[in-house]
PDB file of C-alpha atoms in Angstrom:
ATOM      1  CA  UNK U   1    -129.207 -93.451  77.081  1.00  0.00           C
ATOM      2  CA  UNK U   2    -132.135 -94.873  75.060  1.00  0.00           C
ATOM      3  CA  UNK U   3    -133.737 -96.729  78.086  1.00  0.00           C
ATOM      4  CA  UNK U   4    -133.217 -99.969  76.786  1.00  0.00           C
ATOM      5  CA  UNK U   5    -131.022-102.141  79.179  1.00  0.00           C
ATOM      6  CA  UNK U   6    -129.518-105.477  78.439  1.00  0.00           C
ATOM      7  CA  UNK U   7    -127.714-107.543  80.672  1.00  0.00           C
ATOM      8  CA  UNK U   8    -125.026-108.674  80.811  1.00  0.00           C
ATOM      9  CA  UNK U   9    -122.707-106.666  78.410  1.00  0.00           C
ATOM     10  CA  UNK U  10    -120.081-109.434  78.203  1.00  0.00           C
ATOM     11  CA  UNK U  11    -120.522-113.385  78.645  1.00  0.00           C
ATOM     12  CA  UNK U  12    -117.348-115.781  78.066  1.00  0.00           C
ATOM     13  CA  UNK U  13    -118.517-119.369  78.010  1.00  0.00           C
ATOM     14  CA  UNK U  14    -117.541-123.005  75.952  1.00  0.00           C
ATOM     15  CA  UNK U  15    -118.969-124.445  72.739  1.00  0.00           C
ATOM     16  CA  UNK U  16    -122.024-126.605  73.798  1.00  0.00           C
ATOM     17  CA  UNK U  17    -122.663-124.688  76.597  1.00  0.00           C
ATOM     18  CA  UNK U  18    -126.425-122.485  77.467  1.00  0.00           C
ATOM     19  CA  UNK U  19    -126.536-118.896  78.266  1.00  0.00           C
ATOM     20  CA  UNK U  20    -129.560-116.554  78.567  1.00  0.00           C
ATOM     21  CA  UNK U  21    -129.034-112.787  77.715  1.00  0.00           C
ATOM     22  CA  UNK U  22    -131.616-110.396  79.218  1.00  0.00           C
ATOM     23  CA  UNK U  23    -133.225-106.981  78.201  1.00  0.00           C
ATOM     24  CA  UNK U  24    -135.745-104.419  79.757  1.00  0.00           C
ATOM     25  CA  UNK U  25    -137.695-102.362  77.399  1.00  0.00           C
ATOM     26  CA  UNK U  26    -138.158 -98.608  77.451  1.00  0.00           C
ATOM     27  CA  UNK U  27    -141.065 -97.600  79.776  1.00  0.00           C
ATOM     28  CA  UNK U  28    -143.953 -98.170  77.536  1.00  0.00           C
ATOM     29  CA  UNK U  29    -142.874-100.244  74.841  1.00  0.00           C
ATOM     30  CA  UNK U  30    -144.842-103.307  74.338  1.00  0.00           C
ATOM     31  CA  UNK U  31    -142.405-104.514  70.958  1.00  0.00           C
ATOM     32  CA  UNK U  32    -138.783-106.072  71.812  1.00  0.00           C
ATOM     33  CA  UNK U  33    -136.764-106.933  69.082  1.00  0.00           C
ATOM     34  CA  UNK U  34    -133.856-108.595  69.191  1.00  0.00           C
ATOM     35  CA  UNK U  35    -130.410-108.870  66.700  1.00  0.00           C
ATOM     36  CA  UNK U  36    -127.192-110.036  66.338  1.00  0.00           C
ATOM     37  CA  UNK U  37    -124.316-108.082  64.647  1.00  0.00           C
ATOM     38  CA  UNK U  38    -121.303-109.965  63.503  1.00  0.00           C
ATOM     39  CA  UNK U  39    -118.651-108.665  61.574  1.00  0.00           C
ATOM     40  CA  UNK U  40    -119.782-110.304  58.453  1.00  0.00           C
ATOM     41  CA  UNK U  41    -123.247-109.870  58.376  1.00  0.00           C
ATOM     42  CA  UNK U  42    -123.987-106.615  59.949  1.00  0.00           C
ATOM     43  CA  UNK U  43    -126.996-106.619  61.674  1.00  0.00           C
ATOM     44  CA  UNK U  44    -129.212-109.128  61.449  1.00  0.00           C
ATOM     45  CA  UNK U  45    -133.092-109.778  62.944  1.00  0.00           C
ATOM     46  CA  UNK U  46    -133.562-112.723  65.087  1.00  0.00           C
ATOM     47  CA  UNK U  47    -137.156-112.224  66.595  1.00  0.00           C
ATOM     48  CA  UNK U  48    -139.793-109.906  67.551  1.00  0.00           C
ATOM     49  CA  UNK U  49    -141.974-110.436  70.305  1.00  0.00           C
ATOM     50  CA  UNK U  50    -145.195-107.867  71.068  1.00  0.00           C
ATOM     51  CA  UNK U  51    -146.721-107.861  74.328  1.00  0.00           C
ATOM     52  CA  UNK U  52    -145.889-111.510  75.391  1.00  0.00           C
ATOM     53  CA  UNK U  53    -146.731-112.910  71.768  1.00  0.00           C
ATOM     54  CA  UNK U  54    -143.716-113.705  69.049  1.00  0.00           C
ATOM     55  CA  UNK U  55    -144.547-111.514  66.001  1.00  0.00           C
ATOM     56  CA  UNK U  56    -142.249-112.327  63.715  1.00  0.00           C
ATOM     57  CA  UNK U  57    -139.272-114.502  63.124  1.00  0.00           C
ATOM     58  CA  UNK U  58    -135.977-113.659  61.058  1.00  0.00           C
ATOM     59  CA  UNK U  59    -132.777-116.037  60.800  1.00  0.00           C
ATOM     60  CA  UNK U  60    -132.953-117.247  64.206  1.00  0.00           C
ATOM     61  CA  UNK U  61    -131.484-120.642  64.697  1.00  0.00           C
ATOM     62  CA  UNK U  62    -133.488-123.949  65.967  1.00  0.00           C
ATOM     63  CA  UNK U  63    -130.839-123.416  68.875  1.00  0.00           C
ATOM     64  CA  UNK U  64    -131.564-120.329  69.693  1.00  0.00           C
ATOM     65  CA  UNK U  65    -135.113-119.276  71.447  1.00  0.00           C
ATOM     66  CA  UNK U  66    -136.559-116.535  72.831  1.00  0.00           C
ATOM     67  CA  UNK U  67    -139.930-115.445  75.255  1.00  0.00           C
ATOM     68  CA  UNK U  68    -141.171-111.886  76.371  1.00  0.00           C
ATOM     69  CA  UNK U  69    -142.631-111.838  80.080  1.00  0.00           C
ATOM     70  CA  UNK U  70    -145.809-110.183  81.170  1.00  0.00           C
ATOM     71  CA  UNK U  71    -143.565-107.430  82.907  1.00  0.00           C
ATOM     72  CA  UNK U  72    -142.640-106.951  78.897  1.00  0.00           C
ATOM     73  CA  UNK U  73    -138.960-107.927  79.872  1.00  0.00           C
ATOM     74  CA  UNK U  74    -137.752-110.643  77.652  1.00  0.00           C
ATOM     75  CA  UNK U  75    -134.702-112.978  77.201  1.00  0.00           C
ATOM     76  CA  UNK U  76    -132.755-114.642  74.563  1.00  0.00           C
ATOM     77  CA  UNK U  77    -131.630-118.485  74.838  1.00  0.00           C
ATOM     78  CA  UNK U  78    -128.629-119.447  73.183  1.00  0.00           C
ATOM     79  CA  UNK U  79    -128.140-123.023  73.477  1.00  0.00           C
ATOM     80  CA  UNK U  80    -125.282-125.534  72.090  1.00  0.00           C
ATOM     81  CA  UNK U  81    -123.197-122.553  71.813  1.00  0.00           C
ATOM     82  CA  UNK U  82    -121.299-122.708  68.491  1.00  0.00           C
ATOM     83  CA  UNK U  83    -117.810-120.768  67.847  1.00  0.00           C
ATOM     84  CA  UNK U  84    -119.622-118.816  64.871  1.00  0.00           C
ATOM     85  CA  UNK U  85    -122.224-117.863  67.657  1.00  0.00           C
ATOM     86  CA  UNK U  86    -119.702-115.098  68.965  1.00  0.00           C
ATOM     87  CA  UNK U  87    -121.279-111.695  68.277  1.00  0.00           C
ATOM     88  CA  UNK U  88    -122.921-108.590  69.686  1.00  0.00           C
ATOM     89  CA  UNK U  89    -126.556-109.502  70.450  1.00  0.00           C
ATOM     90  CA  UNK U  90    -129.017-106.150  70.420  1.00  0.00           C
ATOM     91  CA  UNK U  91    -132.400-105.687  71.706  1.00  0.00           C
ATOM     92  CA  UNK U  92    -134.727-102.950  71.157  1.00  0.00           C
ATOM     93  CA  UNK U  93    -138.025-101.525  71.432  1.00  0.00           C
ATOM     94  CA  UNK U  94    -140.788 -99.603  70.106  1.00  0.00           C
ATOM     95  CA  UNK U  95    -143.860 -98.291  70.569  1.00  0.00           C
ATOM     96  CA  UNK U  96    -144.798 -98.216  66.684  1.00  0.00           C
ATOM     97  CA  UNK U  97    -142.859-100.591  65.352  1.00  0.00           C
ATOM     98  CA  UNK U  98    -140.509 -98.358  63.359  1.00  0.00           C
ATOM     99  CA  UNK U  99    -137.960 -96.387  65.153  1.00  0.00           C
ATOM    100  CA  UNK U 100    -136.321 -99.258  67.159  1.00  0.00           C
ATOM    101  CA  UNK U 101    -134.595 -97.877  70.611  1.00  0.00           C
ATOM    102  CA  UNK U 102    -131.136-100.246  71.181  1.00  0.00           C
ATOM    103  CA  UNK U 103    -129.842-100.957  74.100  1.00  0.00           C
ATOM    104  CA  UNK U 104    -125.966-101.182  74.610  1.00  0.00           C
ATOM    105  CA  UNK U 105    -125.531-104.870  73.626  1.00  0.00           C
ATOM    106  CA  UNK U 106    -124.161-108.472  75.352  1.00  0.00           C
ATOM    107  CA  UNK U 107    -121.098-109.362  73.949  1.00  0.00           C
ATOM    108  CA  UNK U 108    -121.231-112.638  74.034  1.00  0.00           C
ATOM    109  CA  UNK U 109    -117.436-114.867  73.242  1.00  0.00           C
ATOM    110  CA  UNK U 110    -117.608-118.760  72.489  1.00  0.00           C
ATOM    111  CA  UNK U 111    -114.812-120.543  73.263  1.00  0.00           C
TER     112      UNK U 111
ATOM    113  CA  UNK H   1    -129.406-111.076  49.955  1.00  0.00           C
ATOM    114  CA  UNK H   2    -130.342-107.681  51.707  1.00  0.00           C
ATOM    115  CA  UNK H   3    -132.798-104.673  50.652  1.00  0.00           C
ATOM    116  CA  UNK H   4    -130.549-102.042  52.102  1.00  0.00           C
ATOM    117  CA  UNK H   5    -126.833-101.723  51.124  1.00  0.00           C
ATOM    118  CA  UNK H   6    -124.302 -98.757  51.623  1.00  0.00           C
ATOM    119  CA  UNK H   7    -122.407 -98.173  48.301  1.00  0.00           C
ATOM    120  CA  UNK H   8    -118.781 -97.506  50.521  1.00  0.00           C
ATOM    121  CA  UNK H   9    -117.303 -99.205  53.590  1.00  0.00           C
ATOM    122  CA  UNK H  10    -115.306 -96.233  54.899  1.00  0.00           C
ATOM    123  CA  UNK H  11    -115.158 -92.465  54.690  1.00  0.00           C
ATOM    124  CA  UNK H  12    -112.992 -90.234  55.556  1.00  0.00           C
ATOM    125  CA  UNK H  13    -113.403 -86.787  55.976  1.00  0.00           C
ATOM    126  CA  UNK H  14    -111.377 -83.463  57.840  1.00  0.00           C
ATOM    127  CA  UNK H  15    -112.699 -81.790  60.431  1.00  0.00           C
ATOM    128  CA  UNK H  16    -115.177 -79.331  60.182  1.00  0.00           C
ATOM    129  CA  UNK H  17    -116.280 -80.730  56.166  1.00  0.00           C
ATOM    130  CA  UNK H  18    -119.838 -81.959  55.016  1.00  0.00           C
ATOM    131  CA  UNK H  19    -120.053 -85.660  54.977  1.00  0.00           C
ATOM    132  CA  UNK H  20    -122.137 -87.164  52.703  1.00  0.00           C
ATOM    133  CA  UNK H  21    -123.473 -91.331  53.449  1.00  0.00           C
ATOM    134  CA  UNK H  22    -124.866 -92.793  50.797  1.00  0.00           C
ATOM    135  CA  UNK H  23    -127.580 -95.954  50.689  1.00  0.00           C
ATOM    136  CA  UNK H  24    -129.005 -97.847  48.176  1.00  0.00           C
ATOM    137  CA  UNK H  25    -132.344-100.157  48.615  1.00  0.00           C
ATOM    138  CA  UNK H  26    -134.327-101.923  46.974  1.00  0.00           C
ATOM    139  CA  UNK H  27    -137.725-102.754  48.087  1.00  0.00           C
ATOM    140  CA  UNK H  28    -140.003-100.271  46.466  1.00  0.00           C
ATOM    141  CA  UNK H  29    -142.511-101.167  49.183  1.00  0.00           C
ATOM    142  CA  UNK H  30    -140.312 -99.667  51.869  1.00  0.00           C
ATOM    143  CA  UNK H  31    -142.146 -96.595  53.272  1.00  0.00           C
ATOM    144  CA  UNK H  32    -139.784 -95.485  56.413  1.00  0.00           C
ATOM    145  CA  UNK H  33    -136.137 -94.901  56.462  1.00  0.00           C
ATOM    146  CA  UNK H  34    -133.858 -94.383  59.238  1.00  0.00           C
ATOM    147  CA  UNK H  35    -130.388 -93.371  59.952  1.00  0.00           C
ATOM    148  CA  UNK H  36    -128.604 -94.773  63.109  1.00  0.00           C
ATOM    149  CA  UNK H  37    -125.276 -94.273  64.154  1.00  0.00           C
ATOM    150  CA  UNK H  38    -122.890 -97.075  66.265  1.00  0.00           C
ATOM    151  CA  UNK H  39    -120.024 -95.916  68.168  1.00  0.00           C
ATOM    152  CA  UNK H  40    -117.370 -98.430  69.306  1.00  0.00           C
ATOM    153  CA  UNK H  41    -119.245-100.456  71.846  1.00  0.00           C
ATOM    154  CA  UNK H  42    -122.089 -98.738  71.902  1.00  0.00           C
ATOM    155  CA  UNK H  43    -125.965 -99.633  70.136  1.00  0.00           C
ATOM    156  CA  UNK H  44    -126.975 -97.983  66.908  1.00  0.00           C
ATOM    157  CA  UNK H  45    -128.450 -94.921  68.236  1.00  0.00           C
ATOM    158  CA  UNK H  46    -131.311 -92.912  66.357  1.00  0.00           C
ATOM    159  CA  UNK H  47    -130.168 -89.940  64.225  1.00  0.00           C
ATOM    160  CA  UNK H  48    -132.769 -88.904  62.322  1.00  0.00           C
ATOM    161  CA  UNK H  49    -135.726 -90.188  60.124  1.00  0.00           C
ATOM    162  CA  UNK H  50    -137.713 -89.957  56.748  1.00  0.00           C
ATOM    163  CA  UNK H  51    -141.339 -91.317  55.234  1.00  0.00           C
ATOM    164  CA  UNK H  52    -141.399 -91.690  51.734  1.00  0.00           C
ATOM    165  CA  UNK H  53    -144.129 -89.064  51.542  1.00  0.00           C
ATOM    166  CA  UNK H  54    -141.330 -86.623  52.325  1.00  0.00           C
ATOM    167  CA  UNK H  55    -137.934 -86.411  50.264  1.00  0.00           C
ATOM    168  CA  UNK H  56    -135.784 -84.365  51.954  1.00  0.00           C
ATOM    169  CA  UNK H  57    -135.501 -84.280  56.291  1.00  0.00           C
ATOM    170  CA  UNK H  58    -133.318 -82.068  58.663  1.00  0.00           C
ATOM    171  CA  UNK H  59    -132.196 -81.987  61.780  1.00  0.00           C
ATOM    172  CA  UNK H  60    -129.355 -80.479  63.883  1.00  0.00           C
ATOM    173  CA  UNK H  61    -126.494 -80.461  61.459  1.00  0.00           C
ATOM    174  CA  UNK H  62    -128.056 -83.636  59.860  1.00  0.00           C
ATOM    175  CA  UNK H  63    -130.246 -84.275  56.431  1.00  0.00           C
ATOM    176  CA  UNK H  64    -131.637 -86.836  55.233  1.00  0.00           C
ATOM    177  CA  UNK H  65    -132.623 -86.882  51.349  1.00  0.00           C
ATOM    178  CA  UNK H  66    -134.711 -89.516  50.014  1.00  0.00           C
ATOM    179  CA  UNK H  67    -134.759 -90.099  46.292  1.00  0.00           C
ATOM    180  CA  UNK H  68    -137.447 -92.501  45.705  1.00  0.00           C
ATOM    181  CA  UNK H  69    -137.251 -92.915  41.759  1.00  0.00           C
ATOM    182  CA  UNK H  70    -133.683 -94.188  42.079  1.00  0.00           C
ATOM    183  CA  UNK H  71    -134.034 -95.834  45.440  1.00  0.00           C
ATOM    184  CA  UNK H  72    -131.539 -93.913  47.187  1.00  0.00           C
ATOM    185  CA  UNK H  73    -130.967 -92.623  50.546  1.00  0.00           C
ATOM    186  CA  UNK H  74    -127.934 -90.332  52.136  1.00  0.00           C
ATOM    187  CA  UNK H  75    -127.508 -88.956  55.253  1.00  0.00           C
ATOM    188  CA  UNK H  76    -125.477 -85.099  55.206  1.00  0.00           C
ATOM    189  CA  UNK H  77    -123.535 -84.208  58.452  1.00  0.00           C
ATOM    190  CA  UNK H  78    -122.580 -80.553  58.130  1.00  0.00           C
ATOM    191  CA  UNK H  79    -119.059 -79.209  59.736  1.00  0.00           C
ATOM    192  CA  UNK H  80    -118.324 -83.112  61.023  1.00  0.00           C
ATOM    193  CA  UNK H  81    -116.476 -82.883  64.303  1.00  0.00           C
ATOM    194  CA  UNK H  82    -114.097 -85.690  66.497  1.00  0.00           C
ATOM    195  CA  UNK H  83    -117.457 -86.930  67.991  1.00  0.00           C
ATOM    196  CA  UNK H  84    -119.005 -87.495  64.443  1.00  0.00           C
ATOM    197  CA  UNK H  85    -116.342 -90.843  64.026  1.00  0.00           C
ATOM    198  CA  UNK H  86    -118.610 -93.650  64.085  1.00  0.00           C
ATOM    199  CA  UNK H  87    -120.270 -96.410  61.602  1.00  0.00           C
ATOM    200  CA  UNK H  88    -123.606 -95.180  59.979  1.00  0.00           C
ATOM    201  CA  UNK H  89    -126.199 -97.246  59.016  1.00  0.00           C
ATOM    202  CA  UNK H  90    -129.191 -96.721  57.049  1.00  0.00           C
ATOM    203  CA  UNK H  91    -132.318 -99.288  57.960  1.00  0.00           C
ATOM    204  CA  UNK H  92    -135.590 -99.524  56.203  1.00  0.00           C
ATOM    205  CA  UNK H  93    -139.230-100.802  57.033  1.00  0.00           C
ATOM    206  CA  UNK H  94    -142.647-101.541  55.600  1.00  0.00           C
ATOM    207  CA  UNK H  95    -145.510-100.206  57.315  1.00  0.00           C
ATOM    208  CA  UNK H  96    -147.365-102.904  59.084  1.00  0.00           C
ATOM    209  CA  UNK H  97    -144.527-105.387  58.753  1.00  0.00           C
ATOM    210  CA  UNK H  98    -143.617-106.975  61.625  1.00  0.00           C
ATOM    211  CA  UNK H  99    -140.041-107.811  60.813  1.00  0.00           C
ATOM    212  CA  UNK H 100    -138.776-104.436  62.174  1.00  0.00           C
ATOM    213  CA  UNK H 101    -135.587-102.880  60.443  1.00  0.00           C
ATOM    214  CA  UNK H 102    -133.797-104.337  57.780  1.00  0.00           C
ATOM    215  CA  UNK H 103    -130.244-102.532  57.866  1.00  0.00           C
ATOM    216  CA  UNK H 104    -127.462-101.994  55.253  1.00  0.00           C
ATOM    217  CA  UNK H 105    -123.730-103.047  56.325  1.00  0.00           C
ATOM    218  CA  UNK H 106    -123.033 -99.524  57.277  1.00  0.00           C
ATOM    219  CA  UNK H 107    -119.772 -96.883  56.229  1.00  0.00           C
ATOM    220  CA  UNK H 108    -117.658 -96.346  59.086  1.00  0.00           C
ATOM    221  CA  UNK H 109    -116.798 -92.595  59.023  1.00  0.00           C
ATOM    222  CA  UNK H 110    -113.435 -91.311  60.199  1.00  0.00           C
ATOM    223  CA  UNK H 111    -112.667 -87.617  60.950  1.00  0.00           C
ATOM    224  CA  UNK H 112    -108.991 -86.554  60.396  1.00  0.00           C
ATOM    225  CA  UNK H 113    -108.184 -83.729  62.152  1.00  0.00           C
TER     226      UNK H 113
END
């Protein structure tokens, strides 16, 4: 267990619909990351947020947004869902912004 | 196109062999390497680790050699057992950067029995 816990591991929903997928950090860590693996492009970096602020961005869509809370939880929006959207979405922390902890994943199937 | 890369898709190996996982990158800047491995519906989970002020790494049953000249990383698993099956990945970083891991497409690794 690496501490890391997303919710919720699967999500079924339509194309043009809005879901939110949630994570909890490991005690301690003030960096959340979060990816998407697909079977195509492996994993890939969306965002990183670091104590409430958005560090860096990777190839996150204009549709898809993201926010870190001051309890350090944060959440991924995923709005007008897309077939090609369907993947495994990660998050993970750190503490130094190198080892990255995972948590078990949302599965998350467009329709 | 990506930094990291893996230079085969699948292994296979028997039971109780040394596995060998190779990875290729290509940002000389890259100072941290990582292995991570992803069983079927599981996260990557943390092997085991490597600076590039070090070149070779071990842990239980697990090495890590790092040969900087030629850009190359592979992971060893000694006497691979049922529980080794899984895809590997290799992932690098920059000190400082805030972009967090970049990962390879990772070698799924199959023990035969």
């Amino acid at each position: 267990d690496s501490g890391v816990t997303q919710t919720p591991k699967h999500l079924i929903t339509a194309t043009g619909q809005r879901v939110t997928l949630r994570c909890s950090p490991r005690s301690g860590d003030l960096s959340v990351y979060w990816y998407q693996q697909s079977l195509d492009q492996g994993l890939q970096f969306l965002i990183h947020y670091y104590n409430g602020e958005e560090r860096a961005k990777g190839n996150i869509l204009e549709r898809f947004s993201a926010q870190q809370f001051p309890d350090l939880h944060s959440e991924l929006n995923l709005s007008s869902l897309e077939l090609g959207d369907s993947a495994l979405y990660f998050c993970a922390s750190s503490t130094d912004d190198q080892k990255l902890f995972f948590g078990s994943g949302t599965q998350l199937s467009v329709l | 196109g990506e930094s990291v890369g893996l230079h085969l898709p699948t292994l296979s190996v028997q039971e109780g062999d040394n596995s060998i996982i190779n990875c290729a990158y290509s940002n000389s800047a890259s100072d941290y390497f990582i292995w991570y491995k992803q069983e079927s519906g599981k996260g990557p989970q943390f092997i085991i680790d490597i600076r590039s002020n070090m070149d070779k790494r071990q842990g239980q049953r697990v090495t890590v050699l790092l040969n900087k000249t030629v850009k190359h990383l592979s992971l060893q698993i000694a006497a691979t057992q049922p529980g080794d099956s899984a895809v590997y990945f290799c992932a690098e970083n920059i000190a400082g950067g805030a972009d967090g891991l970049t990962f390879g497409k990772g070698t799924h690794l199959i023990i035969q029995p």
